[in-house]
Coordinates of C-alpha atoms and ligand atoms in Angstrom, one line a residue:
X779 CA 3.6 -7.9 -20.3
X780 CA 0.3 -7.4 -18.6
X781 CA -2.3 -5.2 -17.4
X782 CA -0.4 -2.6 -15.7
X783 CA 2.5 -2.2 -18.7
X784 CA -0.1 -2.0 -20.9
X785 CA -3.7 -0.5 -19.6
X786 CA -3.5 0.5 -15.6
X787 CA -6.9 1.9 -15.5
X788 CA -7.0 4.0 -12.0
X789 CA -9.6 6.7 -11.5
X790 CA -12.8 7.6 -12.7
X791 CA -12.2 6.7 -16.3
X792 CA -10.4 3.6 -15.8
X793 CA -11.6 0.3 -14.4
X794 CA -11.3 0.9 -10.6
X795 CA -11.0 3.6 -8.4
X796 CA -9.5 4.5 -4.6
X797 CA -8.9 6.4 -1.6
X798 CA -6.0 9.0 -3.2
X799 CA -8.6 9.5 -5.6
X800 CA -11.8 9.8 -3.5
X801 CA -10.5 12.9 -1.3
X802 CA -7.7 14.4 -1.0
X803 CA -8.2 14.1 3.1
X804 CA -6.7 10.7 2.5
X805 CA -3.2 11.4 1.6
X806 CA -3.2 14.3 3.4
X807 CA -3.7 12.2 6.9
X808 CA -1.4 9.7 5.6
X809 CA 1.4 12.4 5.2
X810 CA 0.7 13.9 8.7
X811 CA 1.4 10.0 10.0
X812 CA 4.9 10.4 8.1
X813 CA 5.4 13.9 10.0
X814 CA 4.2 12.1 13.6
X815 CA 6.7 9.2 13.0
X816 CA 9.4 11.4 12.4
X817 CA 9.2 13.1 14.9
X818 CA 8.5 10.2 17.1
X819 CA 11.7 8.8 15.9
X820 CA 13.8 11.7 16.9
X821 CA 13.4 13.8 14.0
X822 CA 16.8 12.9 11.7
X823 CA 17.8 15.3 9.2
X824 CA 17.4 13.0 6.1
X825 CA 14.5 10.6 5.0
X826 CA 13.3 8.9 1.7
X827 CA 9.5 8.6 0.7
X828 CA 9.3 5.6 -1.1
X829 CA 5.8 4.8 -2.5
X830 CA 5.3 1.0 -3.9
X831 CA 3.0 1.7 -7.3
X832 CA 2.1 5.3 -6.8
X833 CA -1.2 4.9 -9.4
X834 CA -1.6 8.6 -10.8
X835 CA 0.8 9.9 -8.3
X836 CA -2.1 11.9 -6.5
X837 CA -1.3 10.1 -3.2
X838 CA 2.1 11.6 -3.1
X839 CA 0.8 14.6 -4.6
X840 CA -1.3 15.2 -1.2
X841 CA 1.4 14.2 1.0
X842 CA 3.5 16.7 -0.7
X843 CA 1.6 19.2 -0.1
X844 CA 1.5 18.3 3.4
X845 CA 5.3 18.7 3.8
X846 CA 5.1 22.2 2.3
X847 CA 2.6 23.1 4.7
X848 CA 4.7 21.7 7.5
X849 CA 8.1 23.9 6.1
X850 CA 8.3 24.6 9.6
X851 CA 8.5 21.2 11.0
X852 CA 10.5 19.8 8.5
X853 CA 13.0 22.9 7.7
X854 CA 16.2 21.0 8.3
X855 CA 15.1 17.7 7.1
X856 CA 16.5 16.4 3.6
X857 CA 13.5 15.1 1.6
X858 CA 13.5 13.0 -1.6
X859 CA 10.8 11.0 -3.2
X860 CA 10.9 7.4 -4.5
X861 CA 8.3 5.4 -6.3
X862 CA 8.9 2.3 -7.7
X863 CA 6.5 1.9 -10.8
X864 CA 6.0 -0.6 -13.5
X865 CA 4.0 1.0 -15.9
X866 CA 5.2 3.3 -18.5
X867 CA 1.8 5.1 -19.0
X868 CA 1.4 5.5 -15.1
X869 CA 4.5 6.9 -14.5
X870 CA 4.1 9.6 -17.3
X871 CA 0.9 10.5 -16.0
X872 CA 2.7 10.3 -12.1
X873 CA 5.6 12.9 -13.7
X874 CA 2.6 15.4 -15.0
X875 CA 0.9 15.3 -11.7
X876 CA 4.3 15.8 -9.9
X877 CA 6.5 17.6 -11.9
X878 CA 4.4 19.6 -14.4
X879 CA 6.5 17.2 -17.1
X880 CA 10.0 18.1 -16.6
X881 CA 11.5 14.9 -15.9
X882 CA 14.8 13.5 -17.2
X883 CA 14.8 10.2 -18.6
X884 CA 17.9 7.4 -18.0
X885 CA 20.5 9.7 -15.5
X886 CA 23.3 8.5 -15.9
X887 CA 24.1 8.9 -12.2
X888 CA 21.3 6.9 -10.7
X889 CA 19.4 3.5 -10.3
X890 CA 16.7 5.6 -11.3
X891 CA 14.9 5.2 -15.1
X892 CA 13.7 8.8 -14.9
X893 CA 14.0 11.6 -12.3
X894 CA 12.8 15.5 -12.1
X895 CA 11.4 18.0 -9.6
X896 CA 8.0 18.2 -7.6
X897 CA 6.5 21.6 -8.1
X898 CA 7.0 22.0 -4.0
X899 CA 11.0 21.6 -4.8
X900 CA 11.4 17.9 -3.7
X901 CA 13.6 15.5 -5.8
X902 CA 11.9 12.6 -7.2
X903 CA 13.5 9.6 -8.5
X904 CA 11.4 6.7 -10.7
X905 CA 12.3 2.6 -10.1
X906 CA 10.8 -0.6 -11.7
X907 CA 12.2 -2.5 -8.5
X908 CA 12.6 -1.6 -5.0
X909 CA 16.0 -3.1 -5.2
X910 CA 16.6 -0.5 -7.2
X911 CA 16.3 2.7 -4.2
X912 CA 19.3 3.8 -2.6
X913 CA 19.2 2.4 0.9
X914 CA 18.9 5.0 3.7
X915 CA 16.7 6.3 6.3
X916 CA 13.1 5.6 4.6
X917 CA 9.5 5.5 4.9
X918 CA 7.8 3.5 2.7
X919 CA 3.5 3.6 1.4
X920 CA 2.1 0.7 0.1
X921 CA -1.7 1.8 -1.0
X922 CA -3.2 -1.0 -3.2
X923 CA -0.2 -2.2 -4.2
X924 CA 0.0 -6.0 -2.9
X925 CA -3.5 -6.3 -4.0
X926 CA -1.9 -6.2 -7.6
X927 CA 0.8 -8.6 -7.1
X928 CA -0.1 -12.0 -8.9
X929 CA -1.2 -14.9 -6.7
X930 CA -1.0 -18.9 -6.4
X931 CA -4.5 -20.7 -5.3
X932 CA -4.1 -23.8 -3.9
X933 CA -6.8 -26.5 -2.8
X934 CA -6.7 -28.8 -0.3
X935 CA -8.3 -32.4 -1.5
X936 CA -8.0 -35.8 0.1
X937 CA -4.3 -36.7 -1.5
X938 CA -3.3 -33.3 -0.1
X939 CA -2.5 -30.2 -1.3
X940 CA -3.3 -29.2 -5.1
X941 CA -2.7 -26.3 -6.8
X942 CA -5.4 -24.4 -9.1
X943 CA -3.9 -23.4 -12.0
X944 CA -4.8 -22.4 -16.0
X945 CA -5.8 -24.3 -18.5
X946 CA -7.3 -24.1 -22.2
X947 CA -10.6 -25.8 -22.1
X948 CA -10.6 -28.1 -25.0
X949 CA -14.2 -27.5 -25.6
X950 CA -15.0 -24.1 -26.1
X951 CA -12.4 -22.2 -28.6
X952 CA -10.1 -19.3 -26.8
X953 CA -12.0 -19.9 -23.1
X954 CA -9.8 -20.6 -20.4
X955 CA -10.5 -22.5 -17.5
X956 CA -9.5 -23.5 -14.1
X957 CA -8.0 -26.9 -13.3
X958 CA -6.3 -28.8 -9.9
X959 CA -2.9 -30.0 -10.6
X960 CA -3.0 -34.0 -10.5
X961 CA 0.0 -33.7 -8.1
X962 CA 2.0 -31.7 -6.0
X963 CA 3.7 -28.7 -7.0
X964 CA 6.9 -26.9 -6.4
X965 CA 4.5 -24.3 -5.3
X966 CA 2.3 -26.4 -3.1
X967 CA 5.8 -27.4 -1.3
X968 CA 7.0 -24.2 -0.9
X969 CA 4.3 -21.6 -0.1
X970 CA 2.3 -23.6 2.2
X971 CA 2.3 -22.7 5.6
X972 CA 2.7 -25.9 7.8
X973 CA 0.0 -24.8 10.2
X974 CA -2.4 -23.8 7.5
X975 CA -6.3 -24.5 8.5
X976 CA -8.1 -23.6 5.4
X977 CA -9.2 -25.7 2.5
X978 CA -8.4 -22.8 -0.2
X979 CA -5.8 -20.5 0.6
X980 CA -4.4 -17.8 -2.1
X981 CA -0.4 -17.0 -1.3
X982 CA 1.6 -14.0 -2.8
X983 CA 4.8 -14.7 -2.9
X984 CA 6.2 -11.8 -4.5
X985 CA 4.5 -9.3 -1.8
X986 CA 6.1 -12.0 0.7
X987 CA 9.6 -10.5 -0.7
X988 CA 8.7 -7.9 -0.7
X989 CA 7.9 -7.3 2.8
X990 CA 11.1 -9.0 3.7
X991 CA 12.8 -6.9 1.9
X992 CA 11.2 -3.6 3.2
X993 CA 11.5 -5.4 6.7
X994 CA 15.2 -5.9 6.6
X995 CA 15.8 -2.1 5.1
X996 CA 14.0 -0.8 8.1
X997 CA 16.2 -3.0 10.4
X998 CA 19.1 -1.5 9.3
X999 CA 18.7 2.0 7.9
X1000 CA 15.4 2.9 10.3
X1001 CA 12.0 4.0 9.1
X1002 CA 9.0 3.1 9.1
X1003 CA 6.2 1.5 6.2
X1004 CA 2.5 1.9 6.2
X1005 CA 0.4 -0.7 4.1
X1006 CA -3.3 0.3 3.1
X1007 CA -5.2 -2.4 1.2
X1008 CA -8.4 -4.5 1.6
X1009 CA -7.2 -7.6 2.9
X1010 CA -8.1 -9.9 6.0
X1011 CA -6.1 -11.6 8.6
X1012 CA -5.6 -14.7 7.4
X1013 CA -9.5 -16.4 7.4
X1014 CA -10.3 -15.6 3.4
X1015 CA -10.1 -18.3 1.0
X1016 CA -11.4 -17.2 -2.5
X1017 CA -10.9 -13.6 -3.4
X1018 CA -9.5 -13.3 -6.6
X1019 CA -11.8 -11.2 -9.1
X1020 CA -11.3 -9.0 -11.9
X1021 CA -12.5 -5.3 -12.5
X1022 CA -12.7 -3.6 -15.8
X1023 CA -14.7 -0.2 -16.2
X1024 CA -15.5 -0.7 -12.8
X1025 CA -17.8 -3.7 -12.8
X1026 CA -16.5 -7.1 -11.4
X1027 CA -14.7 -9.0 -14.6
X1028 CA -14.6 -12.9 -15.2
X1029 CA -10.3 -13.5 -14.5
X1030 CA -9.9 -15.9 -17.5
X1031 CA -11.2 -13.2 -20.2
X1032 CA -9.6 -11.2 -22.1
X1033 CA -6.6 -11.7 -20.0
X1034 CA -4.4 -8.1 -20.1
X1035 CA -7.4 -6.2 -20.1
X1036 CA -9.1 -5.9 -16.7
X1037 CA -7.8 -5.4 -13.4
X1038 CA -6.8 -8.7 -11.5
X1039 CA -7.0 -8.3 -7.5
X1040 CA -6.9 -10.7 -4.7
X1041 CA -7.5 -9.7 -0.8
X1042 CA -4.2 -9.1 1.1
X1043 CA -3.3 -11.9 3.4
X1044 CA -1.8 -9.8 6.4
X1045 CA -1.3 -13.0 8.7
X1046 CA 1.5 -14.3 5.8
X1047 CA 2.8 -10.9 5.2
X1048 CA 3.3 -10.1 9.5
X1049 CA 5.0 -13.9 9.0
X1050 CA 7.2 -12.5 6.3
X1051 CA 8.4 -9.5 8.3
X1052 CA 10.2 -12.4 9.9
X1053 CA 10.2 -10.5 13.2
X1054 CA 13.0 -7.9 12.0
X1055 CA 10.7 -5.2 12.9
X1056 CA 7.8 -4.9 14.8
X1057 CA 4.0 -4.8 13.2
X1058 CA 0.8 -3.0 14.0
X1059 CA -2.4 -3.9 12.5
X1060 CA -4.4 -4.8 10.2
X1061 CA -6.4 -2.1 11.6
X1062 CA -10.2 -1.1 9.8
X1063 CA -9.6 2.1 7.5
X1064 CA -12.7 4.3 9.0
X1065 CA -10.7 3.2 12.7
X1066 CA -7.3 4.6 11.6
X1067 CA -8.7 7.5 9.7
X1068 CA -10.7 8.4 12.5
X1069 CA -8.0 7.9 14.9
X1070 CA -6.0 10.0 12.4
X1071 CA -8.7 12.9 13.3
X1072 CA -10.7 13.1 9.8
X1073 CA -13.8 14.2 11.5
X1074 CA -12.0 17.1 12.9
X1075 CA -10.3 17.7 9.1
X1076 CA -13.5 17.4 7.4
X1077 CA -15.3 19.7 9.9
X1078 CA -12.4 22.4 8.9
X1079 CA -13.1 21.8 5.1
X1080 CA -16.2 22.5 5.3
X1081 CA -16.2 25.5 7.4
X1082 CA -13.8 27.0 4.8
X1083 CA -16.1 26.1 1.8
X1084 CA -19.0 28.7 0.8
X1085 CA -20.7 26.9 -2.1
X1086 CA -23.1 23.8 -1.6
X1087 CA -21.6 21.6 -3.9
X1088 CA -18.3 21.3 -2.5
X1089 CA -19.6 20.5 0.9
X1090 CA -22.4 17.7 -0.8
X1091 CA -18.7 16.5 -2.2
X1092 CA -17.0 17.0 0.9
X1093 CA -20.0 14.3 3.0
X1094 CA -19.9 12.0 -0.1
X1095 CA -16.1 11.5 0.0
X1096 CA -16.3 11.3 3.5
X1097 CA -18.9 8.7 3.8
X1098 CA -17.1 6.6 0.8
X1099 CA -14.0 6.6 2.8
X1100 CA -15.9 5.7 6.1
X1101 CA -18.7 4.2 5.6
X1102 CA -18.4 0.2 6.8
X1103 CA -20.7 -1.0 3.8
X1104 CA -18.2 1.4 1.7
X1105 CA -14.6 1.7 2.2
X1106 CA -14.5 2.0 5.5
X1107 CA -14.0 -1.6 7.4
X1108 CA -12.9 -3.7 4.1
X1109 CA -9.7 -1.6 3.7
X1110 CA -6.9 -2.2 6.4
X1111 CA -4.1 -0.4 7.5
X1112 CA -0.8 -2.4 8.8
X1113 CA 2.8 -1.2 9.5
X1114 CA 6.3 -1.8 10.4
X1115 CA 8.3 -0.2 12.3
X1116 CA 12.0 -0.5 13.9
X1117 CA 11.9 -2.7 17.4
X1118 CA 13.4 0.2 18.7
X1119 CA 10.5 2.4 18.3
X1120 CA 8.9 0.8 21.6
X1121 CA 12.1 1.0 23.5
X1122 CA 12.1 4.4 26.0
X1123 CA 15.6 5.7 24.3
X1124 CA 15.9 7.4 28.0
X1125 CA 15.9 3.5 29.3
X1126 CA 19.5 2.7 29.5
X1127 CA 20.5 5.4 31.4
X1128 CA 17.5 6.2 33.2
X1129 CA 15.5 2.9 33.8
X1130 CA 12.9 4.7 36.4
X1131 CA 12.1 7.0 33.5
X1132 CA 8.1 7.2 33.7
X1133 CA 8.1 9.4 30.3
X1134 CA 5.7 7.5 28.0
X1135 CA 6.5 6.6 24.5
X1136 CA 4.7 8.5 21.6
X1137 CA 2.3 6.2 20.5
X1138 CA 1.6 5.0 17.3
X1139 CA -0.7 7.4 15.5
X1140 CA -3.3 5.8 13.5
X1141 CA -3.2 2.6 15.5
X1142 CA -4.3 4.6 18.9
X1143 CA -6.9 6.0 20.1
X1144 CA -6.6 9.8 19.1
X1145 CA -6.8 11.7 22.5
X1146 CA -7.4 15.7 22.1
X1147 CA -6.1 17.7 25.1
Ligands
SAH1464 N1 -1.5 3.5 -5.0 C1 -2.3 4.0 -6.1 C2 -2.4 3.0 -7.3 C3 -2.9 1.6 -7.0 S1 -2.9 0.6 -8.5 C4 -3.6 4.4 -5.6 O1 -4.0 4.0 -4.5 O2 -4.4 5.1 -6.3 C5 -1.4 -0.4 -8.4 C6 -0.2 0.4 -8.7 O3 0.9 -0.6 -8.7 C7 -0.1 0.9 -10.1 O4 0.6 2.1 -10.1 C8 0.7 -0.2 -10.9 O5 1.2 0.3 -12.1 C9 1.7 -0.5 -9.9 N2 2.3 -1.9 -10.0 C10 1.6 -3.1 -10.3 N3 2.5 -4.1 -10.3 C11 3.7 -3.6 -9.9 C12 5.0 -4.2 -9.8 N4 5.2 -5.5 -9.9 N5 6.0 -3.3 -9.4 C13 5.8 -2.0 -9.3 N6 4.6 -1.4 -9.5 C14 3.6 -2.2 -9.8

């Protein structure tokens, strides 16, 4: 019923914009991370992409594109795409990008509410839940999505813990406004974490499910999931804020027609993976990118571009991405990944094997030989 089914403003003309949207560098060192872990993994011969609100579908649309360009890697492997979207208008606009428009809606076969064909000859399947997608070998991308997800604030007073919630202000005619509860609240009980420090927190519970979810897949049909949001580690309090035509929005007006975001608590949503797969990060996005080698993919772009413009649009994207006072250290990267990932698979039979692991790219150091 709210802003997403109705408005979901991404991009230039809409109230916010990101990454996928910035440069299309960003997607495309996102899919080469997919590539690395597959192969890391042993290269299988099936896997699912699932994406978690795909926005305009761009981010896919450069990972795709990646994939085709990596026909040689991937021959043999079975690819299907998955995105689990909300939003009727988005995933219209997600099927145009994707597809050129040729999608069928309601198969009768499938959990899936529409489904067609990417123009590089990939299946694609559309969900409202990720319930919904077939279990199986996946890897699943997160990009502002948990940012999205609706909140509970909660306050700690002297009688303990409260929880903010919304109210009509009798005074002023159709104004909302924030009150404590004069209790405790189901929610207060529940979504606290005993060993909390702070005296605000904000908790997401559905992104909490989430992640279990996505956790417990991995642990049993093998993946992998990368998370990209702007988030912290557990020391923000009060970060919920509004956006709407890309200046910050007061939450309580106009409710339905602006963006509502809150930071990404990582520390809850590592708690929530429940130790069923291993986690990396949250690491800065200029870190990963650059250990992702974007200064050596930028220096490439522009080589290959003659006109003046492109490469002025080439530095800004680049700098938007990067930049710490930009994108570049508010944005985090996280991901989970099967236990087994940092077990040698020659170690049972050969425990004196010196062989190291693959490492994790992204999360290492990139080293050029
Ligand atoms: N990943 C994209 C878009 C981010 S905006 C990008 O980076 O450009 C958030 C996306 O999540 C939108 O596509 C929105 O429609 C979708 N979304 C929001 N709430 C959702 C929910 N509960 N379930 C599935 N998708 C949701």
């Amino acid at each position: 019923q709210g802003y997403y089914t109705r408005r979901g403003g991404v991009g230039e003309s809409g109230d916010f914009i990101t990454s996928p949207e910035i440069s299309q560098v960003f997607g495309e060192l996102i899919g080469i991370w997919y590539i690395s872990e597959w192969m890391a993994m042993g290269k299988p011969n099936t896997f699912q992409l699932v994406e978690l609100g795909p926005g305009r579908g761009t981010l896919t649309e450069d990972i795709l594109r990646v994939f085709k360009q990596l026909t040689s890697v991937l021959s043999k492997c079975d690819v299907s795409v998955h995105l689990v979207e909300v939003s009727p208008k988005l995933s219209e606009i997600q099927a145009v990008m994707l597809t050129g428009g040729t999608v069928q809606p309601n198969p009768e076969d499938e959990s899936a509410y529409m489904k067609g064909i990417s123009k590089t000859g990939i299946p694609i399947f559309w969900y409202r839940d990720i319930q919904d997608v077939p279990p199986g070998y996946s890897f699943y991308l997160a990009h502002e999505f948990f940012d999205a997800l609706p909140i509970h604030k909660f306050q700690r007073t002297e009688k303990g813990w409260r929880e903010v919630l919304v109210d009509i202000d009798p005074e002023v005619p159709d104004q909302l406004r924030f009150v404590l509860s004069p209790s405790r609240t189901p929610a207060t009980q529940n979504f606290i974490q005993p060993e909390e420090t702070r005296d605000h927190v904000e908790v997401c519970p559905e992104a909490g499910a989430i992640v279990q979810r996505l956790a417990c897949r991995i642990e049993k049909d093998g993946g992998a999931a990368l998370v990209a949001d702007y988030g912290h580690d557990g020391t923000k309090t009060d970060t919920f804020r509004g956006f709407r035509n890309h200046k910050l929005h007061d939450v309580l007006s106009a409710p339905g027609t602006a963006d509502l975001t809150a930071d990404v608590d990582f520390s809850y949503l590592r708690k929530m993976a429940q130790g069923k797969t291993a986690t990396l990060g949250p690491i800065k996005q200029r870190e990963f990118l650059k250990n992702m080698g974007i200064d050596l993919r930028l220096q490439v772009l522009l080589q290959n571009s003659g006109d003046t413009a492109t490469r002025e649009q080439l530095l800004h994207s680049y700098d938007m991405l990067m930049n710490p006072k930009k994108m570049g250290d508010c944005f985090n990267f996280f991901a989970l990944l099967p236990h087994h990932r940092f077990v040698h698979p020659d170690k049972k039979d050969k425990p004196e094997s010196k062989s190291p692991l693959p490492p994790v790219a992204g999360f290492n150091e990139l080293l050029l030989k």
